[in-house]
CSV table of C-alpha atoms in Angstrom, one decimal:
chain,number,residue,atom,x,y,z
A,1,UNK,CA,19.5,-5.9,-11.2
A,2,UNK,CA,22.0,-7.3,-8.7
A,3,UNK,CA,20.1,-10.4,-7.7
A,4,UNK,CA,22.1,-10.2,-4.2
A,5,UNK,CA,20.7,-7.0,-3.5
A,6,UNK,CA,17.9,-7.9,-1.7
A,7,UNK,CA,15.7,-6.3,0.4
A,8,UNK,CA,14.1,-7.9,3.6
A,9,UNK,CA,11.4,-7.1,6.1
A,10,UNK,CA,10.4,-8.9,8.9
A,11,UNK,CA,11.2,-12.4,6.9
A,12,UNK,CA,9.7,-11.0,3.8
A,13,UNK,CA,12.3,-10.7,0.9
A,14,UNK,CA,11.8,-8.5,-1.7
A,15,UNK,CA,13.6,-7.9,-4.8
A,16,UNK,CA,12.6,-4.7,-6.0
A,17,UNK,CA,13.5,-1.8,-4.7
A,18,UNK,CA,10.1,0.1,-6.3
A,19,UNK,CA,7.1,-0.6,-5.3
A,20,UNK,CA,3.8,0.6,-6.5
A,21,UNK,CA,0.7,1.1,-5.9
A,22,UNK,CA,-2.2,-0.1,-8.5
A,23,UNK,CA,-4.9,2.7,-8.4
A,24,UNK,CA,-5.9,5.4,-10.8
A,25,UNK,CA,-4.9,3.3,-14.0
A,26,UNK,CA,-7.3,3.3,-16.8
A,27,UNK,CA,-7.6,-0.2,-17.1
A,28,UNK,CA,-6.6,-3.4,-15.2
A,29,UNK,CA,-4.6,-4.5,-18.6
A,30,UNK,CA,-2.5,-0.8,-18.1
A,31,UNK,CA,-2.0,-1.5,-14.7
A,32,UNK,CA,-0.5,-5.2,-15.1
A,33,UNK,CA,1.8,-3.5,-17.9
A,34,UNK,CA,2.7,-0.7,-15.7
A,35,UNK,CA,3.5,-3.0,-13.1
A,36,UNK,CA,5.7,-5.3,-15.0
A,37,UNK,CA,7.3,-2.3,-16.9
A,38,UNK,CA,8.4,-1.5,-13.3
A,39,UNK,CA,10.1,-4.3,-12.1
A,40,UNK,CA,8.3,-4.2,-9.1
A,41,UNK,CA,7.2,-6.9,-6.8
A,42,UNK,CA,5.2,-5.6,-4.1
A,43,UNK,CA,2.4,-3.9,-5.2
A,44,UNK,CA,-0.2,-2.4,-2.9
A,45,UNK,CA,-4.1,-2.8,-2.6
A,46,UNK,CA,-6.9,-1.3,-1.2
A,47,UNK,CA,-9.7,-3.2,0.4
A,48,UNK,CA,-12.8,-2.0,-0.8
A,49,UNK,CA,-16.4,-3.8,-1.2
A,50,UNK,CA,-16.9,-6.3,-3.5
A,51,UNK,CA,-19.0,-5.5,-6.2
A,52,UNK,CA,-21.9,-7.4,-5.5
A,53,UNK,CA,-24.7,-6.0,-8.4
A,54,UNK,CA,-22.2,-6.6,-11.6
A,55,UNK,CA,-20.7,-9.8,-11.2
A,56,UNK,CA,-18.8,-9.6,-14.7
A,57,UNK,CA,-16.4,-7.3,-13.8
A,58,UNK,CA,-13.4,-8.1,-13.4
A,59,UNK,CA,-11.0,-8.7,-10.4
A,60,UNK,CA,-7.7,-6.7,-10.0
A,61,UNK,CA,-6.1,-10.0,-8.7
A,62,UNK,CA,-6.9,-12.1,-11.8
A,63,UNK,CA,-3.9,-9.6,-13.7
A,64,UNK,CA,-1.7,-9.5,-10.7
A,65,UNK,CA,-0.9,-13.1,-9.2
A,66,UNK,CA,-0.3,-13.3,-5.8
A,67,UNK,CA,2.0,-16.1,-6.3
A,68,UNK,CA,4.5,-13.5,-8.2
A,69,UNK,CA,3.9,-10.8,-6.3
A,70,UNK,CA,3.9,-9.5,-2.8
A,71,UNK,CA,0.4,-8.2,-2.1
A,72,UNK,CA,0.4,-5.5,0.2
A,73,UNK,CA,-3.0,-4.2,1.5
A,74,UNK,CA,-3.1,-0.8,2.8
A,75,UNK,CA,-5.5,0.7,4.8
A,76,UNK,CA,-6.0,3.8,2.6
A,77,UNK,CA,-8.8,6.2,3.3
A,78,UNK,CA,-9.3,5.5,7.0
A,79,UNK,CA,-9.3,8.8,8.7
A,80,UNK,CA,-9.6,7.0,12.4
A,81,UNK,CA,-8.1,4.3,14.5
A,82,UNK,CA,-11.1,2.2,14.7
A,83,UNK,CA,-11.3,2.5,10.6
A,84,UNK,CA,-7.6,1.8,10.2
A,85,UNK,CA,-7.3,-1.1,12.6
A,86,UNK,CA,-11.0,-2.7,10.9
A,87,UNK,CA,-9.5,-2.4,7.6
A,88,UNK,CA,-6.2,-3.8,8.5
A,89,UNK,CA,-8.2,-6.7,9.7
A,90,UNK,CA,-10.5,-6.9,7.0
A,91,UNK,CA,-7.4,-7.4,5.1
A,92,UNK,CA,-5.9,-10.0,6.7
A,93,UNK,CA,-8.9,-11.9,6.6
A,94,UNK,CA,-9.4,-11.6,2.4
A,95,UNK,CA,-6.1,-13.5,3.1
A,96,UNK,CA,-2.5,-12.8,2.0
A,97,UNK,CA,-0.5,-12.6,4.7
A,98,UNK,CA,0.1,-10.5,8.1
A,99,UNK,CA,1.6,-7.2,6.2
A,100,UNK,CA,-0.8,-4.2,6.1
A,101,UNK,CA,0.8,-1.0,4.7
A,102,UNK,CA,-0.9,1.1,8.0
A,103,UNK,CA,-2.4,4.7,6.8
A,104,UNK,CA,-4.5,6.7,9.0
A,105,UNK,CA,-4.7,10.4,7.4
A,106,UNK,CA,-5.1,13.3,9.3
A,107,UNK,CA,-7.3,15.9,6.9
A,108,UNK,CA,-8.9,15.2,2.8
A,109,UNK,CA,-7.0,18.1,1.8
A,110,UNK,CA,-3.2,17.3,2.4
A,111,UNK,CA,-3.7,13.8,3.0
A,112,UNK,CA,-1.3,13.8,5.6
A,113,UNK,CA,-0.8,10.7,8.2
A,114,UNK,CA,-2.4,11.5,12.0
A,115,UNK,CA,1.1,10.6,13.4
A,116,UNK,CA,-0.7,9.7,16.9
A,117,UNK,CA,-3.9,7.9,15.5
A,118,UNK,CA,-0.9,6.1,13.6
A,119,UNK,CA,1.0,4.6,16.3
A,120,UNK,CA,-2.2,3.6,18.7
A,121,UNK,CA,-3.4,1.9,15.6
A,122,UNK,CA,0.2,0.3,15.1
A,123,UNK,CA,0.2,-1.2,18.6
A,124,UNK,CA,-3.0,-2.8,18.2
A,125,UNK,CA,-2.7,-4.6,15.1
A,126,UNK,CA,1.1,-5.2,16.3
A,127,UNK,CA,-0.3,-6.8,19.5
A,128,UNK,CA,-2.6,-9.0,17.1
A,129,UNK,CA,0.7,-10.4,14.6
A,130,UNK,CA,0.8,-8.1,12.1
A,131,UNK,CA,3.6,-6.8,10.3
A,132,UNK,CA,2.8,-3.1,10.1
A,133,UNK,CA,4.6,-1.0,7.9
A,134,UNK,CA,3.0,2.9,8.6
A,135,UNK,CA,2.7,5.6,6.3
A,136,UNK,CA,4.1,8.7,8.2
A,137,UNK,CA,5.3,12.0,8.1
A,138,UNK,CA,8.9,13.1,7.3
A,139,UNK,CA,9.2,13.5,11.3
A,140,UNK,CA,12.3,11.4,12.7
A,141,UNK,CA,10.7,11.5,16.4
A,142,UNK,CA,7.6,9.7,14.9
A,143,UNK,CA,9.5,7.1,13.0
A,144,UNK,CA,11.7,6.5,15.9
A,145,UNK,CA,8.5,6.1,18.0
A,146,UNK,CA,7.0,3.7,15.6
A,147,UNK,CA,10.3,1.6,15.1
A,148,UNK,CA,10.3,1.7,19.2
A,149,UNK,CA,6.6,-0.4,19.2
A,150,UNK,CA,7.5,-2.9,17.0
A,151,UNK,CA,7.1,-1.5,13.6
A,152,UNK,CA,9.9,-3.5,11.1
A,153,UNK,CA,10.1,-0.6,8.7
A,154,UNK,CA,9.0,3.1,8.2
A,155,UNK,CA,7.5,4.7,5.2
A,156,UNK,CA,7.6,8.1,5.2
A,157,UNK,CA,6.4,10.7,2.5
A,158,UNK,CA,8.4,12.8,0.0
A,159,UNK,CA,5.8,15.1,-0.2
A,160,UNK,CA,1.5,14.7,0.2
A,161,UNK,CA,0.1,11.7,-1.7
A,162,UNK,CA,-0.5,12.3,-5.4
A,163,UNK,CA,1.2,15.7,-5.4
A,164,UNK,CA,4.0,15.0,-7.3
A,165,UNK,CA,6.6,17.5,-5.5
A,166,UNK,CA,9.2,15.4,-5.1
A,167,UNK,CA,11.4,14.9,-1.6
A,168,UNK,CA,10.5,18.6,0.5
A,169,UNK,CA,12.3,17.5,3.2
A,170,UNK,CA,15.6,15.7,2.3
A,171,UNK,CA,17.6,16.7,5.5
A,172,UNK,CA,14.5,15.6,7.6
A,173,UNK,CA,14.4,12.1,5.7
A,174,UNK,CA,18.9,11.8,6.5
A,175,UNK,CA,17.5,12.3,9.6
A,176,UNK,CA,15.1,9.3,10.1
A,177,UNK,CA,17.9,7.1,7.9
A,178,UNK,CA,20.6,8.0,10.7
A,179,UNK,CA,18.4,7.3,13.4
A,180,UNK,CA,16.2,4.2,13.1
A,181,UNK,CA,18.0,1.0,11.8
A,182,UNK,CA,15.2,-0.6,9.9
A,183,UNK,CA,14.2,-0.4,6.5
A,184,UNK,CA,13.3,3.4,5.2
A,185,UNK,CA,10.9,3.1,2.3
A,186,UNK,CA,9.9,6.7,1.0
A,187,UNK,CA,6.0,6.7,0.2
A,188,UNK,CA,4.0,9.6,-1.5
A,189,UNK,CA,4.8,12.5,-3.6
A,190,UNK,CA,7.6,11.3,-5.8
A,191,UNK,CA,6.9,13.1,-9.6
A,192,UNK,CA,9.4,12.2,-11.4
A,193,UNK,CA,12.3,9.6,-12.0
A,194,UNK,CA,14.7,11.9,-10.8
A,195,UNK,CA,13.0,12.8,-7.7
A,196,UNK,CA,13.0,8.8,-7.1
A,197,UNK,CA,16.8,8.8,-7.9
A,198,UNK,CA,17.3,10.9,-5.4
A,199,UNK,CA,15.4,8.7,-2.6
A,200,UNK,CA,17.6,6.5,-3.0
A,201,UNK,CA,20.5,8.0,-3.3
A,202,UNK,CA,20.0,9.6,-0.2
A,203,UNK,CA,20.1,6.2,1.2
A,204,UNK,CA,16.5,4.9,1.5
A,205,UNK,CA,16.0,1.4,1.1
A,206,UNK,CA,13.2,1.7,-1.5
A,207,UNK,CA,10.5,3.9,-3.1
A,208,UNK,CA,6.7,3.4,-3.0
A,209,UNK,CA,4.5,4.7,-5.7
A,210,UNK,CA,1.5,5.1,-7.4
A,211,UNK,CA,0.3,8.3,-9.2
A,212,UNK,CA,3.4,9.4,-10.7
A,213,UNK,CA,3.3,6.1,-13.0
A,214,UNK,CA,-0.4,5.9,-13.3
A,215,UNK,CA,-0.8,9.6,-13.9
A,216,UNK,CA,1.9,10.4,-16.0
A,217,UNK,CA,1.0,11.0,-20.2
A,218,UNK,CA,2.8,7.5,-20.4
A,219,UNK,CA,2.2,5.3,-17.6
A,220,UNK,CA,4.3,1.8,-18.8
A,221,UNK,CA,7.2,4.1,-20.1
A,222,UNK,CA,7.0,5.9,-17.0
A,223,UNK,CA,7.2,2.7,-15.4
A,224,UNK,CA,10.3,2.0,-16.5
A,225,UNK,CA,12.2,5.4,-16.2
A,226,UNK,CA,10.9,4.6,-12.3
A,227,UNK,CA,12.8,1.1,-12.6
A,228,UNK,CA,16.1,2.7,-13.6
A,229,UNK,CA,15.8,5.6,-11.5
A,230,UNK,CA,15.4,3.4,-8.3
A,231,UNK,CA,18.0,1.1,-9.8
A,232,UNK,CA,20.8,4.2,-10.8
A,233,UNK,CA,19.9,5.6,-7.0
A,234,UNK,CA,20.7,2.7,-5.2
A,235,UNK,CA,23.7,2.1,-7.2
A,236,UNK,CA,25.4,5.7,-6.8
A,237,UNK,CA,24.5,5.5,-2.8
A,238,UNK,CA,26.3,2.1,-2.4
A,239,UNK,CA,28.9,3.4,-4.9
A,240,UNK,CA,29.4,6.5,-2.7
A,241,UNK,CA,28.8,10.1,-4.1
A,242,UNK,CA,32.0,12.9,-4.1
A,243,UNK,CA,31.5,15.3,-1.6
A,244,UNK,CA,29.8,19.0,-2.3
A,245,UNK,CA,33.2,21.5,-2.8
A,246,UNK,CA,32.9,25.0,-4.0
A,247,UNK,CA,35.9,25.3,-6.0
A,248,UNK,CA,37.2,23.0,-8.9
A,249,UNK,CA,39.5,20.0,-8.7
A,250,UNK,CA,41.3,19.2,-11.9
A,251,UNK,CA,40.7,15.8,-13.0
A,252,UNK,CA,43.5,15.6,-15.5
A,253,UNK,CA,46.9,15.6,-14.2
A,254,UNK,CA,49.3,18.4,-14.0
A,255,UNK,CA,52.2,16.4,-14.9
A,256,UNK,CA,53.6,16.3,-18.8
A,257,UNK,CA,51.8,20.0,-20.0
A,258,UNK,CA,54.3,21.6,-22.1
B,1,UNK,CA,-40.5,-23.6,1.3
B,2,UNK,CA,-38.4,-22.0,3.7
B,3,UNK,CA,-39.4,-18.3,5.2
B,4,UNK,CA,-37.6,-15.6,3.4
B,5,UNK,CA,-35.8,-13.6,5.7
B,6,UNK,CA,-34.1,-9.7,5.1
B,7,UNK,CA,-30.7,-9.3,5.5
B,8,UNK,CA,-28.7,-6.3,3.9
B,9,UNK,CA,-25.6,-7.0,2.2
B,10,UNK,CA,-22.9,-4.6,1.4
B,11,UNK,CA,-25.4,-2.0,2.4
B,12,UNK,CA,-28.0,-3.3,0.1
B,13,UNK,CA,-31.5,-4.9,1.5
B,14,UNK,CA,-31.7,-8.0,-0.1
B,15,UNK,CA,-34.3,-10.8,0.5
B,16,UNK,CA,-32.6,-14.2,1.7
B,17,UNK,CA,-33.8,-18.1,2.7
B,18,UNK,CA,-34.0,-18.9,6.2
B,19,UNK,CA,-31.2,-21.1,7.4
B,20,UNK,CA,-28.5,-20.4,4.5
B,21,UNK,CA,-25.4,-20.0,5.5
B,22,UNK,CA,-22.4,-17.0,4.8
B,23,UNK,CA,-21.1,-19.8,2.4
B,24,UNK,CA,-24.7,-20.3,0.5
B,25,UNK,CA,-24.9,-16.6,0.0
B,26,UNK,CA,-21.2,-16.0,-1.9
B,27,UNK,CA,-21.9,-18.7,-3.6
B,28,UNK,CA,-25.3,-17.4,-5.0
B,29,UNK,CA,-23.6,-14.0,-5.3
B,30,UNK,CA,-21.0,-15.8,-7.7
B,31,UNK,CA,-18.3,-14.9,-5.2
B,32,UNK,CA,-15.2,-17.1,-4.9
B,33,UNK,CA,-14.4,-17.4,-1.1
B,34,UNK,CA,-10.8,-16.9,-1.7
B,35,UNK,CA,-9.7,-13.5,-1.5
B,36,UNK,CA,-12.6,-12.3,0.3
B,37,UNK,CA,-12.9,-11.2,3.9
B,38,UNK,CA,-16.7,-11.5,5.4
B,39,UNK,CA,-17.7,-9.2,8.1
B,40,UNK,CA,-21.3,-10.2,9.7
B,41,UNK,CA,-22.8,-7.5,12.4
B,42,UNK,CA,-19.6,-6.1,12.5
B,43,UNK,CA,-17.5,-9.5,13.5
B,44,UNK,CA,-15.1,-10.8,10.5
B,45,UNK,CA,-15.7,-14.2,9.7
B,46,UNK,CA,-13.0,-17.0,9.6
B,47,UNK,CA,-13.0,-18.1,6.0
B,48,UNK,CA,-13.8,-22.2,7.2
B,49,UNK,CA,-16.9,-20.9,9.5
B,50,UNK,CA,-18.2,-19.4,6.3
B,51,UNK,CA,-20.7,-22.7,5.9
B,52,UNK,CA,-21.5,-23.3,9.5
B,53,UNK,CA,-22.8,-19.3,10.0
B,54,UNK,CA,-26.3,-19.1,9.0
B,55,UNK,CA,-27.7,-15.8,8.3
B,56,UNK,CA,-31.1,-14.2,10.3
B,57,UNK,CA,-33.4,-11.4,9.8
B,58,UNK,CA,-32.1,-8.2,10.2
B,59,UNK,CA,-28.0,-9.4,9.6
B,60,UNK,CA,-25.7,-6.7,8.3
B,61,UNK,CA,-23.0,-8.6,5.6
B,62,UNK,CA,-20.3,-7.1,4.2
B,63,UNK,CA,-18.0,-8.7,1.7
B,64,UNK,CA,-14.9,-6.9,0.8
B,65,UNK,CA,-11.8,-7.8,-1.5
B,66,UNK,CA,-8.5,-5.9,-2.3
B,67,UNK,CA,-9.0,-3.1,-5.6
B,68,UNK,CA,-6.4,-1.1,-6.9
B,69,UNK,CA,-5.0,1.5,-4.6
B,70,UNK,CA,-2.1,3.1,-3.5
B,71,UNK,CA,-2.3,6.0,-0.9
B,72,UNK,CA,-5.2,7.9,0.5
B,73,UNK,CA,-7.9,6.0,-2.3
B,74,UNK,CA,-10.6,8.0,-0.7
B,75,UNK,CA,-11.6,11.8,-0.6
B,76,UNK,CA,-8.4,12.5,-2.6
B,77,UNK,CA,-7.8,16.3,-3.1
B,78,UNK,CA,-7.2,17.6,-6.5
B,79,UNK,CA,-3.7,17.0,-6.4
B,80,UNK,CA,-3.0,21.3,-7.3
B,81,UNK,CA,-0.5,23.0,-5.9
B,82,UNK,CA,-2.4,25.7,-3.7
């Protein structure tokens, strides 16, 4: 990868233009493989209780070191402000840093981010230092708001979490590139490496997933078609694409035919 | 011997000593303080007050860490196209 490439957010510098998330693998020793397969080095985590009953088991963070990746909480499965913004806090207090990846979800069944629970829980936990990178909808109003209230990048969904559909709303996400100027990371719904591909071709500044590797028949070789994917995408958008014609163009030269 | 006390603990009951600390209690648990966020009747704890906050009858602990998650961990649906 082009080490210059980099990727920064609020003084955070990232390399990797994929990032994943670290649930639904079968194993903690399938999810370090998958991440490294990946390339990525941001990798989200939920806060959850500590099992307090079986001591033995094991902890995610002894296979993924803090020290070599960026360890981005999210505040997954909060459905309300006051959940989102406790989370968020509960995070920062288990102690990595000031980033939170901000969800609050609007219903169980699409999963879908409650835009306006989103941004009053933004402000707070912007008010209190942290660097809040929300989980939204493919709406460019929203991610203008968010951007607006202090939010240093925007992550909105390809399509509902875990659904594997790909980018529904390409136009809608050219939108939100063309009007906010921070960092667009597409989050949710990506199925396949193509459909990351295109993310990033379409100009996004990188790709955030989870069940598409974890849930794929082969989760580390799926991995890695992700790493390429992300990698050919943002090469072909800084390369610049041809534009869309109806009719052919000869690309052999006229000149010398008999 | 000092009074046992009952405190619940990740939504356990669990019996306790009188006068142990946040601190006392992790480390009983077997529970590294790093990496851990402690929220006691609702407040969260800074991680250095964790030996000076001693626990009383009736205290509500939680102890929380980061597990493996990307979006929307809980009350996922199916994932079927409908």
């Amino acid at each position: 990868m082009d080490a210059n490439d980099r990727l920064t957010i609020a003084g955070h510098e990232f390399r990797s233009r994929l990032w994943v998330g670290t649930g639904k693998y079968k194993d903690f020793a399938e999810t370090k493989k998958a991440i490294e397969a990946s390339g990525a080095d941001v990798v989200t985590v939920a806060v959850r209780r500590v099992n307090i009953t079986d001591r033995s088991k094991e902890n995610l963070l002894d296979y993924i070191d803090p020290k070599k990746y960026t360890i981005l909480p999210n505040t997954a499965g909060c459905y309300t402000v006051e959940d989102a913004v406790r989370y968020a806090r509960l995070a920062r207090a288990a102690g990595i840093s000031d980033l939170v990846k901000l969800e609050v979800l609007g219903d169980e069944k699409t999963l879908f981010p409650d835009t306006a629970g989103l941004i009053e829980a933004a402000k707070i936990l912007i008010k209190e230092g942290f660097i809040v990178l929300p989980y939204t909808n493919d709406d460019p109003i929203v991610a203008k708001k968010l951007v607006d209230i202090g939010c240093p990048a925007v992550m909105p969904l390809a399509a509902p979490i875990g659904s594997g559909l790909g980018i529904r709303n390409p136009y809608n996400l050219k939108i939100i590139m063309e009007t906010v100027k921070v960092p667009i990371i597409v989050d949710a719904g990506v199925g396949t490496a193509s459909d990351a591909a295109l993310a990033m071709e379409y100009g996004a500044d990188a790709v955030l997933m989870n069940t598409a590797i974890a849930g794929a028949q082969h989760p580390i070789a799926m991995a890695e078609a992700m790493k390429y994917a992300v990698y050919a995408g943002r090469l072909a958008y800084k390369a610049g694409r041809i534009p869309r014609k109806l009719y052919a163009t000869a690309s052999s030269p006229i000149e010398g035919m008999l | 011997m000092a009074n046992e006390i009952q405190i619940q603990v990740n939504g356990e009951p669990r019996g306790w000593r009188a006068g142990g600390t946040v601190a006392d209690l992790l480390s009983d648990l077997a529970i590294t303080t790093e990496r851990v966020a402690v929220e006691l009747n609702l407040e969260i704890l800074d991680r250095k007050d964790f030996g000076q906050r001693s626990l009383r009858e009736g205290d509500r602990v939680e102890i929380l860490g980061f597990i493996g998650g990307g979006c929307g961990t809980k009350g996922e649906s199916d994932g079927r196209e409908r």
